[in-house]
Short mmCIF file of C-alpha atoms and ligand atoms in Angstrom, two decimals:
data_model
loop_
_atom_site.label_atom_id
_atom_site.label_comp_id
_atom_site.label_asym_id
_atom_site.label_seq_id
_atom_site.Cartn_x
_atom_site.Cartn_y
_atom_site.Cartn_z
CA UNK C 1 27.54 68.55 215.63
CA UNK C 2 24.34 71.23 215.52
CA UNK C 3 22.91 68.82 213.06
CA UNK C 4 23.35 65.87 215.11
CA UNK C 5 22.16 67.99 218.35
CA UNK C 6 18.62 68.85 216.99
CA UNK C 7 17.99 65.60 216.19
CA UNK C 8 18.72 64.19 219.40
CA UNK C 9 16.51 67.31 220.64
CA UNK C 10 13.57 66.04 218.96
CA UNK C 11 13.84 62.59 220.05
CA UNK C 12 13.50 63.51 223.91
CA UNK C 13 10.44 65.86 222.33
CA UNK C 14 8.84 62.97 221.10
CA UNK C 15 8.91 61.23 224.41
CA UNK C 16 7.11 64.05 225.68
CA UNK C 17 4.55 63.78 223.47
CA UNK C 18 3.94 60.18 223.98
CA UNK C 19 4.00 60.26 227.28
CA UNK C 20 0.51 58.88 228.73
CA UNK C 21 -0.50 61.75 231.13
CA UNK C 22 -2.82 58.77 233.15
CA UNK C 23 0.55 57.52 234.25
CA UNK C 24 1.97 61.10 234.98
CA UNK C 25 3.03 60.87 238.91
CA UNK C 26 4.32 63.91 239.97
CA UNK C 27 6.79 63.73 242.83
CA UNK C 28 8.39 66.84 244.83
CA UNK C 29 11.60 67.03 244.86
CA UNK C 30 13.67 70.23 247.20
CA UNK C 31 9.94 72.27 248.06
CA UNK C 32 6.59 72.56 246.76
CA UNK C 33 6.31 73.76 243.26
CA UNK C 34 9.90 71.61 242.61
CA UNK C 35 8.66 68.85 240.85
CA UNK C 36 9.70 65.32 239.08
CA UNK C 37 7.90 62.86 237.11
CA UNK C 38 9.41 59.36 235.53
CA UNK C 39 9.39 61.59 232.18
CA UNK C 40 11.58 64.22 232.90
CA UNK C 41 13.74 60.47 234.24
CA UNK C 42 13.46 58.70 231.08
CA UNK C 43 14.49 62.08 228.51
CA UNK C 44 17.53 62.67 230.60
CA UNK C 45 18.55 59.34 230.48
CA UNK C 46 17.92 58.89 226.84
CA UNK C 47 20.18 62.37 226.59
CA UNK C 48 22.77 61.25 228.52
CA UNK C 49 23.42 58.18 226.42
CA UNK C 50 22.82 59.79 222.81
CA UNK C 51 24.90 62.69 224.08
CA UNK C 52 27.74 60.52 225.66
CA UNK C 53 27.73 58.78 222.10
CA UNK C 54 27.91 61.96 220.41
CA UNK C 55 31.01 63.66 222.18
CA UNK C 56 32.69 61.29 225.13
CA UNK C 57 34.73 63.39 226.14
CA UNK C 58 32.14 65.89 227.28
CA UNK C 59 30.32 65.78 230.67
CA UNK C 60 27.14 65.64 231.97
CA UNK C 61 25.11 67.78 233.84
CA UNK C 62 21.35 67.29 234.16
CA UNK C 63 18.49 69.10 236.09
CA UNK C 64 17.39 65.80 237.76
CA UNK C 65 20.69 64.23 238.55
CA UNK C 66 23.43 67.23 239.37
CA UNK C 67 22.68 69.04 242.99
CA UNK C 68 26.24 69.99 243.44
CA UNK C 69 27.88 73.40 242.57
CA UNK C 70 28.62 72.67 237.97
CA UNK C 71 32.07 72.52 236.85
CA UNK C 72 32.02 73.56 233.64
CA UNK C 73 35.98 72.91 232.47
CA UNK C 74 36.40 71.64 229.15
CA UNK C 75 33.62 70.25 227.44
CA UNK C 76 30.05 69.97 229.37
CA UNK C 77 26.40 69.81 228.34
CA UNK C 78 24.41 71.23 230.42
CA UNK C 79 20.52 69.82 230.19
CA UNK C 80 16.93 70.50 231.22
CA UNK C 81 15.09 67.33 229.83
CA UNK C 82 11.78 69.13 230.77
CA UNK C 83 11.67 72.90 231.24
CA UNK C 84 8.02 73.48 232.63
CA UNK C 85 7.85 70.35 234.45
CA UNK C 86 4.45 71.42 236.07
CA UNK C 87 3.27 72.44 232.88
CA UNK C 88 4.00 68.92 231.12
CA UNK C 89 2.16 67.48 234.77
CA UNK C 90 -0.90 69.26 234.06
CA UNK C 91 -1.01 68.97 230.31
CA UNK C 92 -0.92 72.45 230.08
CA UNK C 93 1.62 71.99 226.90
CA UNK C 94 3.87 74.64 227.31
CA UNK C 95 7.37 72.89 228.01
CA UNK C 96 10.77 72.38 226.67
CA UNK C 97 13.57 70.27 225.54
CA UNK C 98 16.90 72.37 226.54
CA UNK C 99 20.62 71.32 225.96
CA UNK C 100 23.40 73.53 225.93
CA UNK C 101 27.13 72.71 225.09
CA UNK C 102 29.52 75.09 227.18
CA UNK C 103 33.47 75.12 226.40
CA UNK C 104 35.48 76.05 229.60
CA UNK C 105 32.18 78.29 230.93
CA UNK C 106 31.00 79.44 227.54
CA UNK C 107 28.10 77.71 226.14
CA UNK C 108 29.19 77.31 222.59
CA UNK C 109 25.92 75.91 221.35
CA UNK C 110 22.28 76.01 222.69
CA UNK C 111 19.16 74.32 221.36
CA UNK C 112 15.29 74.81 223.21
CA UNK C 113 12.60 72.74 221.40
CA UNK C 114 9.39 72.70 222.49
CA UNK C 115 7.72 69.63 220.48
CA UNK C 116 3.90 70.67 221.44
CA UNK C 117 4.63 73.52 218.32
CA UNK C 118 7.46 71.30 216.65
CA UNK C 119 9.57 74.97 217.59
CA UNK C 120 13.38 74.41 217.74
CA UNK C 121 15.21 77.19 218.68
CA UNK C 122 19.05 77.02 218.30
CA UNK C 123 21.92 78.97 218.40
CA UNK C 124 25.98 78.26 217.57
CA UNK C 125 27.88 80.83 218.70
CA UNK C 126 29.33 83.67 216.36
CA UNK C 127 26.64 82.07 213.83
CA UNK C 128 23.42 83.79 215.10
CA UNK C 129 20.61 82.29 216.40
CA UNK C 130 17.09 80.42 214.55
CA UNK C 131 13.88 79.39 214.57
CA UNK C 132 13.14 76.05 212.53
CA UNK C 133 15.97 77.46 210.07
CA UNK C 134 15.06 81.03 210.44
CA UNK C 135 17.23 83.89 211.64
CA UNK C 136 15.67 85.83 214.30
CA UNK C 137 16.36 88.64 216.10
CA UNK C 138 15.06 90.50 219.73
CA UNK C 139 12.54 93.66 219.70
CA UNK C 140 13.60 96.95 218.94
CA UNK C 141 10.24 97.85 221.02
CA UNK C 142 10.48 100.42 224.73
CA UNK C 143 9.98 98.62 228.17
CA UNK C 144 6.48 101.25 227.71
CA UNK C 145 5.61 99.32 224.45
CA UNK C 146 6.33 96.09 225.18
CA UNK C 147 5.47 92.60 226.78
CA UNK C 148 7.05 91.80 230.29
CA UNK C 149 7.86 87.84 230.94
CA UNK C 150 8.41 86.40 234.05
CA UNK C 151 9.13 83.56 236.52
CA UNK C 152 7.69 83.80 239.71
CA UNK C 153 10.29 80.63 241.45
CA UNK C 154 7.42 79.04 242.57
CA UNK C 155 9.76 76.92 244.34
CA UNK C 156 10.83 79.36 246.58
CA UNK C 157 8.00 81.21 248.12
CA UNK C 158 10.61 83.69 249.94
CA UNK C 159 10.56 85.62 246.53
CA UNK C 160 7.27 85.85 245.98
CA UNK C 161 6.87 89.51 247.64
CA UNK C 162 9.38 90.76 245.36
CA UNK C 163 8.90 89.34 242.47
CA UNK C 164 5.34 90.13 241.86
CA UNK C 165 5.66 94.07 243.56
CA UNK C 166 8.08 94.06 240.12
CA UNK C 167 5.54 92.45 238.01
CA UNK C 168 2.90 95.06 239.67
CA UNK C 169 5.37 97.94 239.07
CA UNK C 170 6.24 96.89 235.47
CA UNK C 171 2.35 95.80 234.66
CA UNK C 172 1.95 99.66 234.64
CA UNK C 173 5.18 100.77 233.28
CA UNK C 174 4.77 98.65 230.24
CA UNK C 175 1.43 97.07 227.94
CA UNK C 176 1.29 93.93 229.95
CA UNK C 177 2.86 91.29 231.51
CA UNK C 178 3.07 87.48 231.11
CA UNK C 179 3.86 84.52 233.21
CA UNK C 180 4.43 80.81 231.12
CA UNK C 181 6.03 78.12 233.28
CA UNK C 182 8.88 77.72 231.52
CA UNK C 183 12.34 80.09 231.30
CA UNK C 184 13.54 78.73 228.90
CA UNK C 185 10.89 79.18 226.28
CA UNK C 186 10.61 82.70 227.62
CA UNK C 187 13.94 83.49 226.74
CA UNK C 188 13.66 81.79 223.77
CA UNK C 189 10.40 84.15 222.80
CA UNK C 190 12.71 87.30 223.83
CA UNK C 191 15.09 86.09 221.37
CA UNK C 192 12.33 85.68 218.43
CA UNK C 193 10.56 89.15 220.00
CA UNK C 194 7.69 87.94 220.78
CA UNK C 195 8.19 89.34 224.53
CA UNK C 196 10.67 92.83 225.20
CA UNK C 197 11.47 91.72 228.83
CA UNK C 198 12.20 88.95 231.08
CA UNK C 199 12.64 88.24 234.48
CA UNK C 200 13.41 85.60 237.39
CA UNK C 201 14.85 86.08 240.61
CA UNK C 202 16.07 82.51 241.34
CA UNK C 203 17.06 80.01 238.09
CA UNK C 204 19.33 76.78 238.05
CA UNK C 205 22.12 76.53 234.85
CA UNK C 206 20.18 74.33 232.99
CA UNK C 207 16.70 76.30 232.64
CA UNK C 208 18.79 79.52 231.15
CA UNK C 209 22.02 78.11 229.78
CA UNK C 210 20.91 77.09 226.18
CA UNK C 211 18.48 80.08 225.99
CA UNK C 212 21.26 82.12 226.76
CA UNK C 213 23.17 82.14 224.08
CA UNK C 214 20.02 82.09 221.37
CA UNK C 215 18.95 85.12 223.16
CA UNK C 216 22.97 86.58 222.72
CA UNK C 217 23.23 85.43 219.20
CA UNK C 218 19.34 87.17 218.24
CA UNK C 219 21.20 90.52 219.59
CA UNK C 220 19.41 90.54 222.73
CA UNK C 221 21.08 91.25 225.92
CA UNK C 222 21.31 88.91 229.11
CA UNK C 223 22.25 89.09 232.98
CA UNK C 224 21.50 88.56 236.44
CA UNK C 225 19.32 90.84 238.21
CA UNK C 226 22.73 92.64 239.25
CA UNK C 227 23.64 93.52 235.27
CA UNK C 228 26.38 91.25 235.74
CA UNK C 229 27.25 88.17 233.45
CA UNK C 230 25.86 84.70 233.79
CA UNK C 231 27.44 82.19 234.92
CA UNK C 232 26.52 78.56 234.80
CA UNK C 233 28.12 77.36 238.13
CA UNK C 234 25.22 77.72 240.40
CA UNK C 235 21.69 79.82 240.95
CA UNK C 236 21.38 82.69 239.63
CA UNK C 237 18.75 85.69 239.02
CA UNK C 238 18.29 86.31 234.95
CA UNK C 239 17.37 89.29 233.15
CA UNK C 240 17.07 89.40 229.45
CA UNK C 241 15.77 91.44 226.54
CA UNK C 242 16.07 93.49 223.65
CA UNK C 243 18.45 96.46 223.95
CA UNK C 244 15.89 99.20 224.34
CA UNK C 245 14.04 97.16 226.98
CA UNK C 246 16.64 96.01 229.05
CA UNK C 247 18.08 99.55 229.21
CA UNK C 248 14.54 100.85 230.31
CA UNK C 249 14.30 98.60 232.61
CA UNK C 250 17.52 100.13 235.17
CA UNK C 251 15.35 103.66 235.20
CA UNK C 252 12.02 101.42 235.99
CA UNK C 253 14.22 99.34 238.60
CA UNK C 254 16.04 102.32 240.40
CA UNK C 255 12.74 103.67 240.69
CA UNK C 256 10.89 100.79 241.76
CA UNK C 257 13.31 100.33 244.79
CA UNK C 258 13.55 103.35 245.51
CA UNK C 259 9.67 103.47 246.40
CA UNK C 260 10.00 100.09 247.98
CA UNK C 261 13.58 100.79 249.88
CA UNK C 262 14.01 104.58 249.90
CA UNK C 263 17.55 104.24 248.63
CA UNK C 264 18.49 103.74 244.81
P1 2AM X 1 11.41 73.12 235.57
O1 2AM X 1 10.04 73.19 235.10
O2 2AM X 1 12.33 72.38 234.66
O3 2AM X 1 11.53 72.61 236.97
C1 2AM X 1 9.43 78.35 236.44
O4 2AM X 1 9.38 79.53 237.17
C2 2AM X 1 10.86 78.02 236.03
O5 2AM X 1 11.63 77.70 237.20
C3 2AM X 1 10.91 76.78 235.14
O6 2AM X 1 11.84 77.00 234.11
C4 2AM X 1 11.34 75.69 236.11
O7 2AM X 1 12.02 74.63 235.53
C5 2AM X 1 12.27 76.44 237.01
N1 2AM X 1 12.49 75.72 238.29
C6 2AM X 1 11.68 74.81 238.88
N2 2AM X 1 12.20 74.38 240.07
C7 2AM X 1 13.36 75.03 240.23
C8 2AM X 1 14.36 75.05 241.27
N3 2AM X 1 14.28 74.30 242.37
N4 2AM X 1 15.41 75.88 241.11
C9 2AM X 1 15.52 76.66 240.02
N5 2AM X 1 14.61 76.69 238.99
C10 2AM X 1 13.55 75.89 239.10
CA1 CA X 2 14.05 73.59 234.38
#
């Protein structure tokens, strides 16, 4: 099944990089910064049929088909055909290919490829998680030490206040701080350690459900902003990183609303 999953991964990757960018229409979907385009169309479509094939017993549930709260009984993928939408828009070439098989709310498998670097990332779980065949495995590295990720839900402006007083607070609490366009690659480089933390105050099921269990299986840890567990039902904050940085981060966090709220 893994086998058969990465290549069906790297078909929708080479969609995206044929895709003419002349013919790249971008259309908003819920708010500005929520976008479509005929590609993101066209790789779901070509997943839902190659998936279908694959395991038919197994529904369905794509980022630019499924609005309605996920019910994720029995066997479901769960699929971003484009992670980084605006980044594939503006040729910016920093998106991904995300599928994720969950098992009555477990995701059971995860694969993020992101064809601009031919990078698949892939996890089974119980089985650890890779990179193009390699094991890999989250930082060891102190929120002080390390490299902050982060989403800033461009399509909900609402958050912006918060989200980037955090990046402010953490910019000084850590080395630096990074912002890509894409969550699921993110999570994907805290499970490789190429980033310590990560951070989003608003994500949908299919940007974090694959990445979720790569970044599980590489040892790292992941919840919402609350500590608590994913789930894959509807929106949810995400935090994720290696074990030293994600416990850091509650002592930066307590003290960062504290300043902000006065309580802790
Ligand atoms: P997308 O590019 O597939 O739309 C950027 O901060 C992250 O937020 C990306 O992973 C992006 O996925 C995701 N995102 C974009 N629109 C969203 C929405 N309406 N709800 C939740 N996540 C969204
Ligand atoms: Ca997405």
């Amino acid at each position: 099944m893994l086998e058969e999953l990465c290549v069906i991964v790297k078909k929708a990757g080479d969609i995206i990089l044929s895709a003419d960018m002349s013919k790249t229409r971008l259309e908003q979907k819920s708010s500005p910064g929520d976008f479509v385009t005929a590609f993101d169309i066209a790789v779901q479509e070509m997943l839902r049929e190659e998936l279908k094939r694959l395991l038919p017993e197994a529904r369905f549930i794509g980022e630019e088909s499924s609005r309605e709260e996920i019910d994720t009984k029995g066997y479901c993928f769960i699929v971003d055909p484009i992670d980084g939408t605006a980044n594939f828009a503006w040729d910016y070439r920093h998106s991904a290919v995300s599928i994720a098989l969950a098992y009555n709310e477990k995701i059971i498998m995860g694969l993020v490829y992101n064809p601009y670097l031919d990078e698949l990332f892939y996890a089974e779980a119980g089985k650890g998680a890779f990179l193009n065949g390699n094991r890999i495995w989250v930082s060891k590295r102190r929120l002080k030490d390390g490299l902050v990720c982060f989403g800033s839900s461009p399509y909900d402006k609402t958050k912006a206040e918060a989200t980037f007083s955090l990046a402010g607070f953490l910019y000084k609490k850590a080395l630096d701080v990074r912002r890509s366009g894409s969550a699921a690659l993110d999570l994907c480089y805290i499970a490789s350690g190429r980033c310590d933390l990560f951070y989003e105050m608003s994500l949908s099921p299919w940007d974090y459900a694959a990445a979720s269990l790569i970044v599980t299986e590489a040892d790292g840890v992941i919840t919402n902003m609350r500590g608590e567990r994913l789930q894959f039902r509807e929106k949810s904050s995400v935090l994720a990183g290696g074990r030293n940085a994600y416990h850091d981060f509650w002592r930066v966090y307590g003290e960062f609303r504290y300043r902000r709220t006065g309580d802790d």
